[in-house]
PDB file of C-alpha atoms in Angstrom:
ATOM      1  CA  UNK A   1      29.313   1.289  -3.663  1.00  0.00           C
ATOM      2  CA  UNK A   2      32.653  -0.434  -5.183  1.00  0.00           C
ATOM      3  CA  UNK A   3      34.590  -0.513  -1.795  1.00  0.00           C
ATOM      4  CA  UNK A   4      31.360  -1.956   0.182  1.00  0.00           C
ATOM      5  CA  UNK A   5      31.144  -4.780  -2.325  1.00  0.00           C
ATOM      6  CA  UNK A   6      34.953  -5.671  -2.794  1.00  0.00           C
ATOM      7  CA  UNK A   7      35.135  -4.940   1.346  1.00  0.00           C
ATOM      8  CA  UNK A   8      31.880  -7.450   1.795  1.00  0.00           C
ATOM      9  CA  UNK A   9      33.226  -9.854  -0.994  1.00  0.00           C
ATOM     10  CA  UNK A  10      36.630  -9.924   1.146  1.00  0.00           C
ATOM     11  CA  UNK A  11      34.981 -10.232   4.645  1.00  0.00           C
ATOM     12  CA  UNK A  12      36.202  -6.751   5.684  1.00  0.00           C
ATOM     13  CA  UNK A  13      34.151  -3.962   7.517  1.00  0.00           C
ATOM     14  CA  UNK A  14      32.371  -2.019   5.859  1.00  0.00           C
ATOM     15  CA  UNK A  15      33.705   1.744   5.126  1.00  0.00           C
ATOM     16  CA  UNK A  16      31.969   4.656   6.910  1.00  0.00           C
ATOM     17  CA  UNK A  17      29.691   5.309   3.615  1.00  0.00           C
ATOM     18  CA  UNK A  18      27.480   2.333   3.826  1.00  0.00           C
ATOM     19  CA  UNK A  19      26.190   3.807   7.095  1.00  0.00           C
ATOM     20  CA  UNK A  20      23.200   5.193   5.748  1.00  0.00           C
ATOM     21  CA  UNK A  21      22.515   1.676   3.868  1.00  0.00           C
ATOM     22  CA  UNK A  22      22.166   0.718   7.728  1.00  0.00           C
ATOM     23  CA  UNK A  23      19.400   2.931   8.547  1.00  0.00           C
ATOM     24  CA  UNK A  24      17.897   2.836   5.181  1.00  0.00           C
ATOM     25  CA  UNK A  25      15.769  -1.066   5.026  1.00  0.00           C
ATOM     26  CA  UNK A  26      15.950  -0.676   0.799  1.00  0.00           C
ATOM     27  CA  UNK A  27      19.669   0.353   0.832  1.00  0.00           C
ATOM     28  CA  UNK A  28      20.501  -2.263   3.636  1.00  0.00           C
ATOM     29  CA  UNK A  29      18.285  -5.190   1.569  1.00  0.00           C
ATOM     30  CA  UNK A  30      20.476  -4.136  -1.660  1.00  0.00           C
ATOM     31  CA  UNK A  31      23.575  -3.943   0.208  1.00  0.00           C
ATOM     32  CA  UNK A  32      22.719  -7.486   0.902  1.00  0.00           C
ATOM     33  CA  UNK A  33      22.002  -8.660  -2.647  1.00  0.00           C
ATOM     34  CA  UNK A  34      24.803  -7.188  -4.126  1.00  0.00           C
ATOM     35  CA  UNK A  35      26.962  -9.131  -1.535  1.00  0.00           C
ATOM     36  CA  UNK A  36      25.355 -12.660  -2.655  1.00  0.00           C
ATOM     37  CA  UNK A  37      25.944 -11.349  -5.684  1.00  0.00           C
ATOM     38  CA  UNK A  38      29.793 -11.288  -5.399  1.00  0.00           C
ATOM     39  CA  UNK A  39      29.492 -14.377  -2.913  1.00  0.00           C
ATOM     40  CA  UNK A  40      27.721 -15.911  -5.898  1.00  0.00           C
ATOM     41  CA  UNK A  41      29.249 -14.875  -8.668  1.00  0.00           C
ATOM     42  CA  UNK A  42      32.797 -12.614  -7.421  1.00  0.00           C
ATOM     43  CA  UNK A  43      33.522  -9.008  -6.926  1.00  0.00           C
ATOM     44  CA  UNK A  44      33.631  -7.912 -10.854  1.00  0.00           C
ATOM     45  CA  UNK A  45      30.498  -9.234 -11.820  1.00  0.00           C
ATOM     46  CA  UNK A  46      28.821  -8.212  -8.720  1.00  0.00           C
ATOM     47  CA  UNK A  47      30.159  -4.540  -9.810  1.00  0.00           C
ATOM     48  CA  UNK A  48      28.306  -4.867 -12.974  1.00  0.00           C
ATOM     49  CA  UNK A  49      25.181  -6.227 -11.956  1.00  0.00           C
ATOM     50  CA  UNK A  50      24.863  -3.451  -9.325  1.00  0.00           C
ATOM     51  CA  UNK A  51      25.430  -0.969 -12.084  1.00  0.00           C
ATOM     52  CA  UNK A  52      22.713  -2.325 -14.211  1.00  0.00           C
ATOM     53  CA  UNK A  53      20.380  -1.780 -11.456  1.00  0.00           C
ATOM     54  CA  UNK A  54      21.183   1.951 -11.500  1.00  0.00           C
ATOM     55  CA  UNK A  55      21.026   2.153 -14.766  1.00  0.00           C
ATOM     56  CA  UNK A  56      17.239   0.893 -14.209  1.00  0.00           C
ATOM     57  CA  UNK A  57      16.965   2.704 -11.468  1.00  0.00           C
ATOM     58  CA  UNK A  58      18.068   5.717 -13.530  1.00  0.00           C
ATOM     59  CA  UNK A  59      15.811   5.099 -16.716  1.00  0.00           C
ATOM     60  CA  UNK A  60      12.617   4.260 -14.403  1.00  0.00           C
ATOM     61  CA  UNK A  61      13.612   8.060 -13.211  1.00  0.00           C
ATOM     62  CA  UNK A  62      13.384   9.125 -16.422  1.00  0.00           C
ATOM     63  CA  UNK A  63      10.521   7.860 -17.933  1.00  0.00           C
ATOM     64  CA  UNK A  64       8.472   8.148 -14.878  1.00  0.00           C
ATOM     65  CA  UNK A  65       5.568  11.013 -15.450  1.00  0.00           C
ATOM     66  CA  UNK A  66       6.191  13.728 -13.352  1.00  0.00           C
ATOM     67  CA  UNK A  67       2.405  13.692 -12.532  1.00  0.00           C
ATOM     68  CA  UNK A  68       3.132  10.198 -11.204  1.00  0.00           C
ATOM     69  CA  UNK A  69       5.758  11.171  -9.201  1.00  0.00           C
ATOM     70  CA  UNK A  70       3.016  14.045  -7.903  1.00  0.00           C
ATOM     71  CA  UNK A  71       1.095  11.101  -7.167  1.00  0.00           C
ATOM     72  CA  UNK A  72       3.137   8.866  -4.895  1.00  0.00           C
ATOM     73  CA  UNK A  73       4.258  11.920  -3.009  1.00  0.00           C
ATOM     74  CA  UNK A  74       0.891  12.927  -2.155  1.00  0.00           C
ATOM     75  CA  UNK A  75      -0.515   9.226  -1.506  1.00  0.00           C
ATOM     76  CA  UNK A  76       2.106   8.853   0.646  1.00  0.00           C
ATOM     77  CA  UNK A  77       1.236  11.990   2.896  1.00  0.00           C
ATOM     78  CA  UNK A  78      -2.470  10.536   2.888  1.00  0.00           C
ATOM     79  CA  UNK A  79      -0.918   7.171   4.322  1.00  0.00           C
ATOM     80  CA  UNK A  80       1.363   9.173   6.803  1.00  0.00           C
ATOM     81  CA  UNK A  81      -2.505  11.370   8.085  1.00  0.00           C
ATOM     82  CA  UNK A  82      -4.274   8.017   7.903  1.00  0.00           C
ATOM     83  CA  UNK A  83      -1.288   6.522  10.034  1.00  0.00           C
ATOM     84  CA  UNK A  84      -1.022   9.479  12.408  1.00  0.00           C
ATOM     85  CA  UNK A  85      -5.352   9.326  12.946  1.00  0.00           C
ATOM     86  CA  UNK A  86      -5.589   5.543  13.839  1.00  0.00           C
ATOM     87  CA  UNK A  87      -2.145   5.703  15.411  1.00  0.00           C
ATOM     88  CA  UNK A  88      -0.440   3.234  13.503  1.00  0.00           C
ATOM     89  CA  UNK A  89       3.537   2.788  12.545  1.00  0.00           C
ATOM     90  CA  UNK A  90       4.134   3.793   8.850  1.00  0.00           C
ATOM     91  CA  UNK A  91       6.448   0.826   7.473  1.00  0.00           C
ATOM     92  CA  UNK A  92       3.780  -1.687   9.005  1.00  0.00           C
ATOM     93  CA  UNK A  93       1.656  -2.572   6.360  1.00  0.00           C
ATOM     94  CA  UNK A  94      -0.506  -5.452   7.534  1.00  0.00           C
ATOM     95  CA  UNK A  95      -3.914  -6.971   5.934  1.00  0.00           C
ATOM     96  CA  UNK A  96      -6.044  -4.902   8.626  1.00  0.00           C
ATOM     97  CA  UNK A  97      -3.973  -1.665   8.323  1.00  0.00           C
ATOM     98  CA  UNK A  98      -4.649  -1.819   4.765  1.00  0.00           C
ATOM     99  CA  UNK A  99      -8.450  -2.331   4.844  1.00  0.00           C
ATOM    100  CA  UNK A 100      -8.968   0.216   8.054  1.00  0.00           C
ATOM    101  CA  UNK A 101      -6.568   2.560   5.421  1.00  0.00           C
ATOM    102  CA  UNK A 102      -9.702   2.538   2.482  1.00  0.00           C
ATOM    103  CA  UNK A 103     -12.035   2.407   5.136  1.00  0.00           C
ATOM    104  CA  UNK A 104     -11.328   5.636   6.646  1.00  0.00           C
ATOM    105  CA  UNK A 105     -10.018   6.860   3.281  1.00  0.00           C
ATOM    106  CA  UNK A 106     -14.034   6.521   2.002  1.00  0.00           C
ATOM    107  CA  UNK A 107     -15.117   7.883   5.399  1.00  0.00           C
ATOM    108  CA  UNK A 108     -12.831  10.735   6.136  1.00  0.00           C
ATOM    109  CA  UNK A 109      -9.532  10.557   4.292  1.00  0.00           C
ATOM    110  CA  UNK A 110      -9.690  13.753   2.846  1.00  0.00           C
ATOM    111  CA  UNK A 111      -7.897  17.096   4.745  1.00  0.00           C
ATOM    112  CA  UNK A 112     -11.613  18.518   5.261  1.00  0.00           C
ATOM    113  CA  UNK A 113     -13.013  15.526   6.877  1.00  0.00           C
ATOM    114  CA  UNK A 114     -14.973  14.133   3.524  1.00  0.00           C
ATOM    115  CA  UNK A 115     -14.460  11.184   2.211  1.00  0.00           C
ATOM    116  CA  UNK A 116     -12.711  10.322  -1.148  1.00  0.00           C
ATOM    117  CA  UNK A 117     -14.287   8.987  -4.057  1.00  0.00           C
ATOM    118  CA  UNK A 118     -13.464   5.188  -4.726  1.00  0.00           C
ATOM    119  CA  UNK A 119     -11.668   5.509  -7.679  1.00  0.00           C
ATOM    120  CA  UNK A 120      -9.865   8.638  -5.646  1.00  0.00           C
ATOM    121  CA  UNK A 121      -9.339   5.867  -2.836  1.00  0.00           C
ATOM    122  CA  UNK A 122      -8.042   3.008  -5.148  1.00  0.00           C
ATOM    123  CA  UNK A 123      -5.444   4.925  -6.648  1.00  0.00           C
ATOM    124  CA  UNK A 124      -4.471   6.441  -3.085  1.00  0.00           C
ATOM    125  CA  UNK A 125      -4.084   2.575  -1.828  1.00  0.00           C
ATOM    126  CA  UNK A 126      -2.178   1.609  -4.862  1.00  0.00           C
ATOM    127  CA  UNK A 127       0.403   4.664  -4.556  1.00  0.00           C
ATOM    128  CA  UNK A 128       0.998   4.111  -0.990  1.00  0.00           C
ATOM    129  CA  UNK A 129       1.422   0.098  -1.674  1.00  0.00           C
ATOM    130  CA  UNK A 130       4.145   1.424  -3.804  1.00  0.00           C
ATOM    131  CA  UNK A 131       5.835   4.402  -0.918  1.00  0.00           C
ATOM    132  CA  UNK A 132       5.587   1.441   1.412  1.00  0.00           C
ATOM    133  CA  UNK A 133       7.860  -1.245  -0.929  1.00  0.00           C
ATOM    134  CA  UNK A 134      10.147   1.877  -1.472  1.00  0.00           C
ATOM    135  CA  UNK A 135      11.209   2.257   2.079  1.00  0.00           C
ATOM    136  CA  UNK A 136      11.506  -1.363   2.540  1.00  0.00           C
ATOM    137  CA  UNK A 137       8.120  -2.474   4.313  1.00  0.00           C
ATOM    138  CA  UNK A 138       7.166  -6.183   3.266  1.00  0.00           C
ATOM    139  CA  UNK A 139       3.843  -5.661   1.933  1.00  0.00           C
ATOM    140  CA  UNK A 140       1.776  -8.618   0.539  1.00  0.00           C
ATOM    141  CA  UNK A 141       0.095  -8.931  -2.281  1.00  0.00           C
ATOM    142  CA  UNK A 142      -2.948 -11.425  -0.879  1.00  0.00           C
ATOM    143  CA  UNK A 143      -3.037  -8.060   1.174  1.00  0.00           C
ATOM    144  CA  UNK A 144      -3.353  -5.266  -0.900  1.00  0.00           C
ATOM    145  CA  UNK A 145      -5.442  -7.835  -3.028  1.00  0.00           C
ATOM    146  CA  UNK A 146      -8.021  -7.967  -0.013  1.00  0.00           C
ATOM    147  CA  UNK A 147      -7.863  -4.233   1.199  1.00  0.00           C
ATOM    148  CA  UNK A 148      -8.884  -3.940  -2.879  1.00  0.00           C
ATOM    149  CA  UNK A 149     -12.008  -6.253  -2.484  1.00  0.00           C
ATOM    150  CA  UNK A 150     -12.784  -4.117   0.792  1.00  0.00           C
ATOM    151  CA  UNK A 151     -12.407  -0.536  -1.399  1.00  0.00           C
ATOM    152  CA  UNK A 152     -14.850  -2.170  -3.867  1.00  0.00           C
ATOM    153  CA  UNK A 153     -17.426  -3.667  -1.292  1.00  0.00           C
ATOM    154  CA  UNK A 154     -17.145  -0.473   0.700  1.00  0.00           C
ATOM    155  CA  UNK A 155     -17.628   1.496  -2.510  1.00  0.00           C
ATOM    156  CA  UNK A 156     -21.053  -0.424  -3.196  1.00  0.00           C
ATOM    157  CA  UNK A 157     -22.319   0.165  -0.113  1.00  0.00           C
ATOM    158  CA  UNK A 158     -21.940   4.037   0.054  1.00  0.00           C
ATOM    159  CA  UNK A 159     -23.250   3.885  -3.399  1.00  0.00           C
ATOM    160  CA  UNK A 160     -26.571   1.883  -2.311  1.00  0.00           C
ATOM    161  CA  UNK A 161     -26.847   4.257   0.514  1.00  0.00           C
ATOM    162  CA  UNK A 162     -27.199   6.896  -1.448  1.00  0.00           C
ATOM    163  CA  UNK A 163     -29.405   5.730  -3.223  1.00  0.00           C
ATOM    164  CA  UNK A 164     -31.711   4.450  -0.387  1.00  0.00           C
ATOM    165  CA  UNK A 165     -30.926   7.358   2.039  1.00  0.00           C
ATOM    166  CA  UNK A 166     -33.775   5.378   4.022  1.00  0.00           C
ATOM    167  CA  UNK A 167     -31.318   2.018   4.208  1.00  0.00           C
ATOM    168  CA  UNK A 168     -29.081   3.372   6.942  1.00  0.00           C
ATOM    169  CA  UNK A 169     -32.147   4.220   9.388  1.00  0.00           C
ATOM    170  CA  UNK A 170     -33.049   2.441  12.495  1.00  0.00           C
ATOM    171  CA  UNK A 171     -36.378   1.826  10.594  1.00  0.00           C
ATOM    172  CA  UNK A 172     -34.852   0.083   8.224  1.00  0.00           C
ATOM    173  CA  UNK A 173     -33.706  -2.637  10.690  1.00  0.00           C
ATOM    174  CA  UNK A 174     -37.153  -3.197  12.251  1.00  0.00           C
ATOM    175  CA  UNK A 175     -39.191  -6.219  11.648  1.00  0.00           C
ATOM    176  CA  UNK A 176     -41.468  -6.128   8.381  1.00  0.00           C
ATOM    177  CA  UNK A 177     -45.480  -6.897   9.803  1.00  0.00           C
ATOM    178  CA  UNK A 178     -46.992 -10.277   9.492  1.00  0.00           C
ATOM    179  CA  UNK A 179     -48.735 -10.686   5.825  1.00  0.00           C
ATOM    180  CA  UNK A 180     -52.207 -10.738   6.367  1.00  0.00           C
ATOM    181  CA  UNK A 181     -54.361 -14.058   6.960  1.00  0.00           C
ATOM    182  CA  UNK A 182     -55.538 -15.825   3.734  1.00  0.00           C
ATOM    183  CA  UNK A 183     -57.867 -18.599   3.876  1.00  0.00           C
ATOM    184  CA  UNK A 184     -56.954 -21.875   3.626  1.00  0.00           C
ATOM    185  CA  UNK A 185     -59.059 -24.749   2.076  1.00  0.00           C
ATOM    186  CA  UNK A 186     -58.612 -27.067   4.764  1.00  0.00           C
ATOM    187  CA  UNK A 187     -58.925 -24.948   7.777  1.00  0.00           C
ATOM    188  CA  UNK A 188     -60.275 -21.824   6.346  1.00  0.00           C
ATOM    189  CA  UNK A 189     -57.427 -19.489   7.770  1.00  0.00           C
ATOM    190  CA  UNK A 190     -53.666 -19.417   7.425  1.00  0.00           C
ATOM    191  CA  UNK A 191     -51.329 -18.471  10.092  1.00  0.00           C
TER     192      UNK A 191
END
C-alpha cells in the first residue's frame, strides 16, 4: 500500500500489486481516497490516515460477532439465489431489485420454496444491503428505506390473509348485492 500511494502521490504507475485494487470496486474506491488524501494533504500523512483505516478495519474484525459474520455470509447467498431466480446482476442494487428481493423473499426465498418470515426477511435485506456496500455497489438509502416499507406492507398483507383465508378468493372480489328497498316517506320506496 506505501509504494501505490508515494507512486500515485508522485504521478508514477502504479506497481504490479495494486492490480487486484483494479478489479476489486472497494479496493479501487480506496485506492482513490488515499490518493486525494496525499494530493490533499502529502504522502506521509496520507500513509497514516490509510493506516488508521486498517486499524478500524482491523478492530471492526474483531469485535464483530462471529454469528454476525454467519449472518452476512448467508444473506448474501440468499441475494446471490434471489439474483440467479429473477436473473438479475449482483452489484446492481436498484429501488425495484430491492423490493422484487423481499417480495420473493416472503413468497419463496427460502431453499424449499417457502417463504421467510418478515422479521426472517428484514434482517436478510439488511445483511445483503451491507454484502452489497462491501463489494462496492452504490446502494441508496431512500432505497433500502422503500424496499423496507414494501417488507412491512407485504408482511401485513400475508398476515391479513391468513387470517381471512376467504380474502384472496375470486368471491371475495365480486360485487356485494343491492341492500334491500326501505320505504321512503315521500315516495314510499327507496332505490
Amino acid at each position: 500500500m506505501t509504494v501505490t500511494v508515494e507512486t500515485a502521490a508522485v504521478g508514477d504507475v502504479a506497481e504490479p500489486e495494486s492490480a487486484p485494487a483494479l478489479l476489486n470496486p472497494a479496493a479501487a474506491e480506496r485506492q482513490a481516497l488515499i490518493e486525494r488524501w496525499a494530493e490533499r494533504h502529502g504522502v506521509d500523512a496520507a500513509r497514516r490516515l490509510a493506516d488508521a483505516e486498517d486499524l478500524a478495519d482491523a478492530v471492526a474484525k474483531e469485535i464483530t460477532p462471529e454469528n454476525t459474520t454467519d449472518t452476512y455470509a448467508k444473506s448474501w447467498r440468499v441475494w446471490q439465489r434471489f439474483c440467479a431466480a429473477a436473473r438479475l446482476p449482483e452489484l446492481e442494487a436498484t429501488r425495484g431489485s430491492l423490493v422484487a428481493f423481499v417480495a420473493w423473499m416472503l413468497r419463496e426465498g427460502q431453499q424449499s420454496g417457502k417463504g421467510y418470515a418478515p422479521t426472517s426477511a428484514s434482517t436478510h435485506l439488511a445483511a445483503a444491503v451491507v454484502g452489497l456496500r462491501r463489494r462496492g455497489a452504490k446502494v441508496s438509502g431512500d432505497d433500502q428505506a422503500e424496499a423496507r416499507a414494501a417488507l412491512e406492507g407485504l408482511a401485513v398483507k400475508l398476515l391479513q390473509a391468513a387470517d381471512r383465508p376467504s380474502a384472496l378468493t375470486s368471491t371475495a372480489c365480486a360485487p356485494s348485492p343491492a341492500p334491500a328497498s326501505t320505504p321512503s316517506p315521500a315516495t314510499g320506496t327507496r332505490p
